[in-house]
Structure formats: C-alpha cells, structure tokens
Amino acid sequence: MTTNKEQLAQWIDAHFDEEVGVLQQLLRVPTDTPPGNNAPHADMVADLVKAYGWTAEKHAVPAQVVQDYGMETITNLIVRRPYRAGGPTVALNAHGDVVPPGDNWTYPPYGGVVENGYIYGRAAAVSKCDFATYIFATRALEALGVPLKGGLELHFTYDEEFGGLLGPGWLLEQKLTKPDFVIAAGFSYNIVTAHNACLQLEITVHGKSGHGAMPETGHDALQAATRILNAIYDQLPELKKIKSKIPGIDSPTMLVGRIDGGTNTNVVPGKVVLKMDRRMIPEEDPAVVEAQVRALIEKAVEGQPGIRIEIKRLLLSHALREQPGTEKLVASLQQNAQTFIGEKIPAQGTPLYADARLYGEHGIPAVLYGAGPRTVPESNAKKADERLLLEDLRKATKVVACTLLDFLGE
C-alpha cells in the first residue's frame, strides 16, 4: 500500500516539469536591488497562484517609507491556507529581491535557461527557487486529499538584501501574521538553525580642503581615516580569539567595504566616508559590540586638529538563535531528508545573516531549508551564472511537503 508520503513524492514527480516552468517565470521578471522596484514581481506571483485557486494578499509598504529606505517599491505577499482548527500555523518564507547580476555571465541572467540538469539565472538558488519549492510542496499537500489541521502561510517578501525590515519585519510589526513555525529559504543538504548578527556603520570623517602645494592649510580627512582603518584592522587578531560554540559558526569578523572621498589629486581631502561591516556571533550582545566599535573609531582620531567624525548606523541585524520548537522542525526535516536525499543532513549555524532572524526576534522557531547545493559557492549565488541543480529542487520540494504533512496532517 502506498503511504501518504510516497503519494506526495509521486505527485511532485508528476508535476515537476510544471514546477520548473514556474521557476523559469519567476526568474524572468527582474528584481535587482538596488534599485529595488519589486512590486511588478509580486503582482506576477499573485497572478500565478490565482491559477491554483489561491488568493495572495498584497501588502504594499507605503511609498515614502520605501523611498526613505533606499528602494523603489515593495509589495509583500501572504497566501493563507487555513485548515481545520486544532493545529499549528506553519509559514514558508522566500525572498524575491536580488543583487544585480553584474558581468561575465555566459547565460542570460534573467533567461531561466535549463541545460545539463541545471537552471541558470539570478536568484535561481537564492531564493526564487524556493518560491517554487514552497508553492509545489503546498500544492502536493493539498492534492493528497487527507484531513489537515492548523494552517499554512506562504510569505513572499522583497527586502532580504536590504535587511528584511520591510519584508518579514514589516509583516510582523504590522501584526499581519504570527505563525507558530517558519521554514525560510535555504539549501537542501543542511538545516540552518542559527546565524550571525551584522552591524554596518557609515563613518564620515570631516576635515578641511587645502591646496596640494600647501597641505598645511588644510586638515587631511584621509590621513585621519587611515587612523580609523588601522584601528579597525588591528582588532582582527583579537576577534579571531572569540569562538562560537555553534557548529558552522567560527569567529566575529570586521572589514571596511567601501571608501569614498577627496575632490582631486592635488587637493587635501576635506571629507572621507568609510562603510564598515562587523559580523557578530550569536553569543555576542549587539548593543555592547556597537558601543565598542564606536569607541574604537572615536579614539582613533581623538585629538587630531581640525577633524570631526560622524558615525551613522546603516544596519543592525540580530542573530538567529534556536527557539523552543526549533527541534521539532529539525527532526521532521532530517527524517524526511533521510528518505528522499538518502542521508542525515546536519543542523548547524552559518556565518551569513538572513531575514529569518526577524521571526526569531518575535519568539517564532525558524529554520532555513530549501532547494540548493551543499555550499554557497557551488551555486554561484550573487555571482555570474548562478545556478540550481534541478534534482535538488525536486528533492527539497519532497522534503518540505512531507514536513508539512508531519505538522499539519491529522
């Protein structure tokens, strides 16, 4: 006799060409962020799921809020699938915004080309693929025809690349959703249960311009900025001594990723802007770390004549930590992965950060799991020729569908 989970797998196999076709549609509508004009993609997704008899609620973030944030349009979607009372609400979250394609592609970045078992395109692996994973896992579950309890929500959001505050963060702050469990976009061969926090600061060093032939008439902002750079990079050996106890996460990191300043080759720089990134392991306190970094920067230029600095926080992303209930998600995903992937996949942390943390900040157990390879570099994520092995999409869809059955089946 065929089990319910075998029937789910059979349905996914029978509809897999359709799933690949949907993923191609998802990849062919650009969502480069910046500039972040992502509402057209949300409109397309809403129309797409209407064909399945589903209604996608469109939650547009107010235009001025989005523009002040540095993007153009954000419309987040919630598809609610309520079942019988008595069970949990499980949310599946994937983000549609992506970094711009960049150069050196051998495939069209928005072509959705399928070749040699792979699909190519920006967001093929991170994370438009999991729009398809989660849609078809849900369709398979409902096609099974068994009694279901609780509810299922699909959260398709458009602000992960800028930090998520106007994606899942907006939905949660506006009290539009409060699920009991969350599975967010990830890869097929590991379950992410924790990730690092991230602090990003913009440091503006003000000096005074002067003629290059008479540098003493100015106050060199670049020379002061160099002191800040040295102070930051001198801290790296100390950060290496701090170790996380979470598998998959090592030590904090810190770097300056961008420097802008000066007016011309023969002019004393009157202004320099540094943008820095400090990754924090889950065991660190973000408030304490921010205070330490600010003090480090201020001390580096203390007493420098004619120099003034401004420090502006660009981002403070908190860590994802395990919540009570995380272990239930992990156990179900691992058991189903054993069936369809043929191995026990690990549950561990990652040094990256994602918008799944925002669910965790609301006390909701959340893990990252979806379609993708064993490592980020294999997928070319955020690089040219981003790709996804279609068999990983098939396997992940089966694992997620069976996990949903574990949680929502009567």
Short mmCIF file of C-alpha atoms in Angstrom, two decimals:
data_model
loop_
_atom_site.label_atom_id
_atom_site.label_comp_id
_atom_site.label_asym_id
_atom_site.label_seq_id
_atom_site.Cartn_x
_atom_site.Cartn_y
_atom_site.Cartn_z
CA MET A 1 0.00 0.00 0.00
CA THR A 2 1.33 3.43 -0.95
CA THR A 3 1.90 5.71 2.04
CA ASN A 4 0.83 9.35 2.13
CA LYS A 5 4.44 10.49 1.84
CA GLU A 6 5.03 8.27 -1.18
CA GLN A 7 1.95 9.80 -2.77
CA LEU A 8 3.30 13.27 -2.10
CA ALA A 9 6.56 12.33 -3.82
CA GLN A 10 4.70 10.85 -6.77
CA TRP A 11 2.60 14.00 -7.20
CA ILE A 12 5.76 16.15 -7.18
CA ASP A 13 7.40 13.90 -9.79
CA ALA A 14 4.29 14.07 -11.97
CA HIS A 15 4.21 17.87 -11.79
CA PHE A 16 7.94 18.55 -11.80
CA ASP A 17 8.12 19.90 -15.36
CA GLU A 18 5.40 22.36 -14.39
CA GLU A 19 7.41 23.35 -11.30
CA VAL A 20 10.48 24.05 -13.43
CA GLY A 21 8.35 26.13 -15.78
CA VAL A 22 7.06 28.19 -12.85
CA LEU A 23 10.62 28.77 -11.66
CA GLN A 24 11.52 29.99 -15.15
CA GLN A 25 8.67 32.52 -14.97
CA LEU A 26 9.89 33.68 -11.56
CA LEU A 27 13.43 34.20 -12.86
CA ARG A 28 12.38 36.16 -15.95
CA VAL A 29 10.99 39.16 -14.06
CA PRO A 30 13.99 41.19 -12.77
CA THR A 31 14.12 42.33 -9.15
CA ASP A 32 17.53 43.98 -8.96
CA THR A 33 18.01 45.57 -5.55
CA PRO A 34 19.15 48.28 -5.86
CA PRO A 35 17.18 49.94 -7.36
CA GLY A 36 14.54 47.72 -5.76
CA ASN A 37 11.45 48.08 -7.96
CA ASN A 38 9.97 44.78 -6.82
CA ALA A 39 6.20 45.29 -6.90
CA PRO A 40 5.90 44.04 -10.52
CA HIS A 41 7.32 40.65 -9.49
CA ALA A 42 4.86 40.42 -6.59
CA ASP A 43 2.00 41.19 -8.98
CA MET A 44 3.17 38.39 -11.26
CA VAL A 45 3.37 35.92 -8.37
CA ALA A 46 -0.12 36.90 -7.18
CA ASP A 47 -1.48 36.22 -10.67
CA LEU A 48 0.43 32.95 -10.85
CA VAL A 49 -1.03 31.48 -7.65
CA LYS A 50 -4.53 32.64 -8.62
CA ALA A 51 -4.46 29.82 -11.18
CA TYR A 52 -4.36 27.37 -8.23
CA GLY A 53 -7.43 28.95 -6.64
CA TRP A 54 -5.36 30.82 -4.08
CA THR A 55 -5.61 34.47 -3.09
CA ALA A 56 -2.38 36.34 -2.46
CA GLU A 57 -2.86 39.26 -0.10
CA LYS A 58 -0.82 42.20 -1.34
CA HIS A 59 0.75 44.22 1.45
CA ALA A 60 2.39 47.26 -0.16
CA VAL A 61 4.78 49.16 2.07
CA PRO A 62 4.00 52.92 1.85
CA ALA A 63 5.92 54.58 -0.97
CA GLN A 64 7.61 57.21 1.18
CA VAL A 65 8.79 54.60 3.68
CA VAL A 66 10.29 52.55 0.86
CA GLN A 67 11.97 55.54 -0.78
CA ASP A 68 13.44 56.74 2.52
CA TYR A 69 14.80 53.21 2.94
CA GLY A 70 16.59 53.40 -0.41
CA MET A 71 14.34 51.23 -2.58
CA GLU A 72 11.58 51.98 -5.10
CA THR A 73 8.65 49.62 -4.42
CA ILE A 74 7.95 46.74 -2.05
CA THR A 75 4.80 44.64 -2.11
CA ASN A 76 4.96 41.64 0.22
CA LEU A 77 2.59 38.72 -0.27
CA ILE A 78 0.80 36.41 2.14
CA VAL A 79 -1.08 33.37 0.83
CA ARG A 80 -3.16 31.90 3.67
CA ARG A 81 -4.34 28.29 3.51
CA PRO A 82 -6.49 27.62 6.61
CA TYR A 83 -7.40 24.05 7.52
CA ARG A 84 -9.34 22.55 10.42
CA ALA A 85 -8.86 24.04 13.88
CA GLY A 86 -6.51 22.42 16.33
CA GLY A 87 -3.15 22.53 14.58
CA PRO A 88 -0.25 24.96 14.24
CA THR A 89 0.25 27.62 11.58
CA VAL A 90 3.37 26.95 9.54
CA ALA A 91 4.79 29.74 7.37
CA LEU A 92 7.11 29.25 4.41
CA ASN A 93 9.15 32.36 3.56
CA ALA A 94 11.24 33.12 0.47
CA HIS A 95 12.50 36.49 -0.76
CA GLY A 96 12.27 37.76 -4.31
CA ASP A 97 14.71 40.68 -4.20
CA VAL A 98 18.18 40.00 -5.56
CA VAL A 99 21.54 41.68 -6.02
CA PRO A 100 22.09 42.98 -9.59
CA PRO A 101 23.52 40.38 -11.98
CA GLY A 102 26.86 42.03 -12.65
CA ASP A 103 29.09 40.99 -15.55
CA ASN A 104 30.67 37.85 -17.04
CA TRP A 105 27.53 35.75 -17.46
CA THR A 106 27.57 33.02 -20.11
CA TYR A 107 23.79 32.56 -19.73
CA PRO A 108 21.18 35.35 -19.75
CA PRO A 109 20.82 36.37 -16.08
CA TYR A 110 17.04 36.59 -16.47
CA GLY A 111 16.63 33.81 -19.02
CA GLY A 112 15.87 30.81 -16.84
CA VAL A 113 17.87 28.63 -19.23
CA VAL A 114 17.85 24.88 -18.47
CA GLU A 115 20.95 22.98 -19.55
CA ASN A 116 22.59 19.73 -18.41
CA GLY A 117 20.24 19.37 -15.47
CA TYR A 118 20.75 22.92 -14.14
CA ILE A 119 18.63 26.05 -14.34
CA TYR A 120 20.56 29.31 -14.69
CA GLY A 121 19.61 32.83 -13.68
CA ARG A 122 19.87 35.46 -10.98
CA ALA A 123 18.02 34.08 -7.90
CA ALA A 124 17.95 30.53 -9.29
CA ALA A 125 19.49 29.42 -5.98
CA VAL A 126 18.80 32.40 -3.69
CA SER A 127 15.88 32.41 -3.41
CA LYS A 128 13.26 32.48 -6.16
CA CYS A 129 13.81 28.73 -6.37
CA ASP A 130 12.07 28.41 -3.02
CA PHE A 131 9.00 30.26 -4.29
CA ALA A 132 8.68 27.16 -6.47
CA THR A 133 9.70 24.74 -3.70
CA TYR A 134 7.09 26.07 -1.30
CA ILE A 135 4.28 26.54 -3.83
CA PHE A 136 4.57 22.98 -5.12
CA ALA A 137 5.07 21.47 -1.66
CA THR A 138 1.81 23.15 -0.65
CA ARG A 139 0.02 22.02 -3.81
CA ALA A 140 1.20 18.45 -3.26
CA LEU A 141 -0.01 18.51 0.35
CA GLU A 142 -3.46 19.74 -0.63
CA ALA A 143 -3.72 17.36 -3.58
CA LEU A 144 -3.21 14.45 -1.19
CA GLY A 145 -6.80 14.85 -0.04
CA VAL A 146 -6.19 13.89 3.59
CA PRO A 147 -7.65 15.86 6.54
CA LEU A 148 -5.39 18.72 7.58
CA LYS A 149 -5.40 20.81 10.75
CA GLY A 150 -3.97 24.24 11.53
CA GLY A 151 -2.91 26.44 8.68
CA LEU A 152 -0.23 27.15 6.13
CA GLU A 153 1.01 30.56 5.01
CA LEU A 154 3.28 31.44 2.12
CA HIS A 155 5.24 34.62 2.78
CA PHE A 156 6.84 36.02 -0.36
CA THR A 157 8.80 39.12 0.61
CA TYR A 158 11.07 41.61 -1.14
CA ASP A 159 13.59 43.08 1.28
CA GLU A 160 16.17 40.48 2.28
CA GLU A 161 19.07 42.19 0.51
CA PHE A 162 18.45 45.43 2.47
CA GLY A 163 17.98 43.60 5.77
CA GLY A 164 14.36 42.40 5.85
CA LEU A 165 12.86 45.17 7.98
CA LEU A 166 10.35 46.00 5.24
CA GLY A 167 9.89 42.34 4.31
CA PRO A 168 9.11 39.85 7.09
CA GLY A 169 9.82 42.62 9.58
CA TRP A 170 7.00 44.72 8.14
CA LEU A 171 4.50 41.84 8.12
CA LEU A 172 5.31 41.04 11.75
CA GLU A 173 5.36 44.63 13.02
CA GLN A 174 2.03 45.35 11.32
CA LYS A 175 0.64 42.21 13.02
CA LEU A 176 -0.37 40.75 9.67
CA THR A 177 0.97 37.35 10.68
CA LYS A 178 2.14 35.39 13.73
CA PRO A 179 2.87 31.80 12.69
CA ASP A 180 3.87 29.05 15.10
CA PHE A 181 6.73 27.72 12.95
CA VAL A 182 8.70 29.06 9.98
CA ILE A 183 10.75 27.42 7.27
CA ALA A 184 12.68 30.04 5.29
CA ALA A 185 14.65 29.77 2.08
CA GLY A 186 17.82 27.69 2.37
CA PHE A 187 19.71 24.81 0.78
CA SER A 188 18.87 21.10 0.55
CA TYR A 189 21.79 19.48 2.36
CA ASN A 190 21.75 21.32 5.67
CA ILE A 191 19.29 22.96 8.03
CA VAL A 192 20.35 26.35 9.34
CA THR A 193 19.22 26.87 12.93
CA ALA A 194 21.35 29.92 13.81
CA HIS A 195 23.21 32.68 12.05
CA ASN A 196 25.38 35.67 12.81
CA ALA A 197 24.29 39.20 13.57
CA CYS A 198 25.54 42.12 11.47
CA LEU A 199 26.34 45.74 12.27
CA GLN A 200 27.04 48.15 9.42
CA LEU A 201 28.23 51.71 10.07
CA GLU A 202 28.90 54.71 7.85
CA ILE A 203 31.79 56.79 9.20
CA THR A 204 32.13 60.31 7.79
CA VAL A 205 35.46 62.00 8.51
CA HIS A 206 35.30 65.79 8.15
CA GLY A 207 38.49 67.78 7.70
CA LYS A 208 39.28 70.85 5.63
CA SER A 209 40.32 71.02 1.99
CA GLY A 210 43.56 72.75 1.12
CA HIS A 211 45.85 73.30 -1.87
CA GLY A 212 48.12 70.35 -2.59
CA ALA A 213 51.13 72.67 -2.75
CA MET A 214 50.32 73.97 0.74
CA PRO A 215 48.88 70.96 2.62
CA GLU A 216 49.37 72.70 5.94
CA THR A 217 46.44 74.99 5.03
CA GLY A 218 44.03 72.04 5.27
CA HIS A 219 43.13 69.26 7.64
CA ASP A 220 43.58 65.92 5.88
CA ALA A 221 40.45 63.77 6.31
CA LEU A 222 42.09 60.84 4.54
CA GLN A 223 45.02 60.83 6.95
CA ALA A 224 42.52 60.71 9.82
CA ALA A 225 40.53 57.99 8.06
CA THR A 226 43.74 55.96 7.80
CA ARG A 227 43.99 56.01 11.59
CA ILE A 228 40.46 54.60 11.74
CA LEU A 229 41.31 51.91 9.18
CA ASN A 230 44.40 50.88 11.16
CA ALA A 231 42.40 50.74 14.39
CA ILE A 232 39.74 48.52 12.78
CA TYR A 233 42.18 46.10 11.16
CA ASP A 234 44.41 45.95 14.23
CA GLN A 235 41.41 44.42 16.04
CA LEU A 236 41.18 41.40 13.75
CA PRO A 237 43.61 39.17 15.71
CA GLU A 238 41.56 39.80 18.86
CA LEU A 239 38.32 38.91 17.09
CA LYS A 240 39.86 35.62 15.95
CA LYS A 241 40.27 34.65 19.61
CA ILE A 242 36.47 34.82 20.12
CA LYS A 243 34.87 31.49 19.19
CA SER A 244 31.23 30.50 18.84
CA LYS A 245 30.06 27.22 20.36
CA ILE A 246 27.60 26.74 17.48
CA PRO A 247 28.75 24.34 14.73
CA GLY A 248 29.13 26.14 11.41
CA ILE A 249 29.94 29.49 13.02
CA ASP A 250 33.52 30.47 13.86
CA SER A 251 34.58 33.97 14.96
CA PRO A 252 33.39 37.56 14.54
CA THR A 253 34.70 39.49 11.54
CA MET A 254 35.16 43.16 10.69
CA LEU A 255 36.05 44.98 7.49
CA VAL A 256 35.71 48.25 5.62
CA GLY A 257 33.95 47.51 2.36
CA ARG A 258 33.85 50.95 0.77
CA ILE A 259 35.79 54.22 0.88
CA ASP A 260 34.78 57.47 -0.84
CA GLY A 261 36.42 60.87 -0.54
CA GLY A 262 38.54 63.69 -1.80
CA THR A 263 37.92 66.11 -4.65
CA ASN A 264 41.03 65.95 -6.81
CA THR A 265 44.58 64.63 -6.96
CA ASN A 266 46.10 67.96 -5.95
CA VAL A 267 43.69 68.83 -3.13
CA VAL A 268 43.93 67.91 0.55
CA PRO A 269 40.90 65.65 1.15
CA GLY A 270 38.30 67.51 3.18
CA LYS A 271 35.90 64.63 3.57
CA VAL A 272 36.16 60.83 3.52
CA VAL A 273 33.36 58.30 4.02
CA LEU A 274 34.01 54.73 5.19
CA LYS A 275 31.41 51.96 5.23
CA MET A 276 32.21 49.10 7.56
CA ASP A 277 30.73 45.71 8.38
CA ARG A 278 31.04 43.92 11.74
CA ARG A 279 29.66 40.37 11.92
CA MET A 280 28.73 39.17 15.41
CA ILE A 281 28.44 35.58 16.54
CA PRO A 282 25.12 34.70 18.28
CA GLU A 283 26.79 34.76 21.70
CA GLU A 284 27.68 38.47 21.39
CA ASP A 285 25.47 41.34 22.54
CA PRO A 286 24.90 43.71 19.58
CA ALA A 287 24.47 46.78 21.82
CA VAL A 288 27.77 46.11 23.56
CA VAL A 289 29.57 45.46 20.26
CA GLU A 290 28.23 48.66 18.69
CA ALA A 291 29.37 50.71 21.69
CA GLN A 292 32.83 49.12 21.48
CA VAL A 293 33.19 49.79 17.75
CA ARG A 294 32.07 53.41 18.10
CA ALA A 295 34.56 53.94 20.94
CA LEU A 296 37.33 52.37 18.85
CA ILE A 297 36.63 54.74 15.96
CA GLU A 298 36.38 57.84 18.13
CA LYS A 299 39.59 57.04 19.98
CA ALA A 300 41.49 56.59 16.70
CA VAL A 301 41.09 60.28 15.78
CA GLU A 302 40.96 61.74 19.26
CA GLY A 303 42.99 64.93 19.49
CA GLN A 304 43.50 65.26 15.72
CA PRO A 305 43.30 69.01 14.95
CA GLY A 306 40.51 70.11 12.64
CA ILE A 307 38.99 66.62 12.41
CA ARG A 308 35.37 65.81 13.20
CA ILE A 309 33.61 62.48 12.68
CA GLU A 310 30.01 61.34 12.31
CA ILE A 311 29.02 57.70 12.82
CA LYS A 312 25.72 56.57 11.33
CA ARG A 313 24.26 53.10 11.78
CA LEU A 314 23.21 51.63 8.44
CA LEU A 315 22.09 48.23 9.69
CA LEU A 316 21.79 46.26 12.88
CA SER A 317 20.73 42.74 12.06
CA HIS A 318 20.31 40.48 15.07
CA ALA A 319 21.35 36.84 15.16
CA LEU A 320 19.05 33.91 14.51
CA ARG A 321 19.00 31.67 17.58
CA GLU A 322 17.21 28.43 18.31
CA GLN A 323 13.80 28.82 19.95
CA PRO A 324 11.67 26.24 21.77
CA GLY A 325 10.14 24.26 18.93
CA THR A 326 13.12 24.55 16.58
CA GLU A 327 13.99 20.95 17.42
CA LYS A 328 10.61 19.76 16.03
CA LEU A 329 11.31 21.36 12.67
CA VAL A 330 14.81 19.91 12.61
CA ALA A 331 13.67 16.38 13.50
CA SER A 332 11.00 16.32 10.79
CA LEU A 333 13.22 17.79 8.08
CA GLN A 334 16.06 15.40 8.91
CA GLN A 335 13.78 12.37 8.87
CA ASN A 336 12.28 13.31 5.52
CA ALA A 337 15.68 14.19 4.06
CA GLN A 338 16.88 10.74 5.06
CA THR A 339 14.08 9.30 2.92
CA PHE A 340 14.44 11.47 -0.17
CA ILE A 341 18.10 12.53 -0.10
CA GLY A 342 19.43 9.37 1.46
CA GLU A 343 21.49 10.90 4.24
CA LYS A 344 21.09 12.61 7.58
CA ILE A 345 21.60 16.27 6.85
CA PRO A 346 23.21 18.40 9.58
CA ALA A 347 21.52 21.15 11.57
CA GLN A 348 24.01 23.94 12.18
CA GLY A 349 24.73 27.65 12.10
CA THR A 350 26.02 29.85 9.29
CA PRO A 351 28.18 32.99 9.33
CA LEU A 352 25.75 34.63 6.88
CA TYR A 353 22.67 36.52 8.02
CA ALA A 354 19.13 36.35 6.66
CA ASP A 355 15.71 37.82 7.32
CA ALA A 356 14.58 34.60 9.06
CA ARG A 357 16.04 36.20 12.19
CA LEU A 358 13.06 38.56 12.30
CA TYR A 359 10.72 35.67 13.05
CA GLY A 360 13.09 34.55 15.79
CA GLU A 361 13.02 38.04 17.31
CA HIS A 362 9.26 37.53 17.73
CA GLY A 363 9.83 34.22 19.51
CA ILE A 364 8.88 32.10 16.49
CA PRO A 365 11.02 28.99 15.84
CA ALA A 366 12.52 29.36 12.38
CA VAL A 367 14.99 27.37 10.31
CA LEU A 368 16.41 27.78 6.82
CA TYR A 369 15.73 24.92 4.44
CA GLY A 370 15.02 24.80 0.72
CA ALA A 371 16.49 23.99 -2.67
CA GLY A 372 20.23 24.30 -3.24
CA PRO A 373 23.64 22.60 -3.10
CA ARG A 374 25.85 21.79 -0.13
CA THR A 375 27.70 25.12 -0.20
CA VAL A 376 27.01 28.67 -1.37
CA PRO A 377 30.00 28.78 -3.78
CA GLU A 378 28.63 25.76 -5.70
CA SER A 379 25.52 27.76 -6.59
CA ASN A 380 27.38 30.85 -7.83
CA ALA A 381 24.97 32.82 -5.65
CA LYS A 382 25.48 36.58 -6.11
CA LYS A 383 27.97 35.85 -8.90
CA ALA A 384 27.76 35.24 -12.63
CA ASP A 385 25.97 32.09 -13.82
CA GLU A 386 24.03 31.48 -10.61
CA ARG A 387 22.50 28.04 -10.97
CA LEU A 388 20.45 25.33 -9.31
CA LEU A 389 20.61 21.59 -9.91
CA LEU A 390 17.03 20.66 -10.74
CA GLU A 391 17.27 17.39 -8.82
CA ASP A 392 17.94 19.43 -5.68
CA LEU A 393 14.73 21.35 -6.35
CA ARG A 394 12.84 18.07 -6.72
CA LYS A 395 14.28 16.59 -3.52
CA ALA A 396 13.75 19.74 -1.45
CA THR A 397 10.12 20.00 -2.57
CA LYS A 398 9.51 16.44 -1.39
CA VAL A 399 11.22 17.03 1.94
CA VAL A 400 9.24 20.22 2.61
CA ALA A 401 5.92 18.67 1.54
CA CYS A 402 6.41 15.71 3.88
CA THR A 403 7.44 18.02 6.72
CA LEU A 404 4.24 19.98 6.21
CA LEU A 405 2.30 16.73 6.43
CA ASP A 406 4.07 15.91 9.71
CA PHE A 407 2.93 19.23 11.19
CA LEU A 408 -0.48 19.66 9.61
CA GLY A 409 -1.77 16.13 8.99
CA GLU A 410 -4.48 14.88 11.36
#
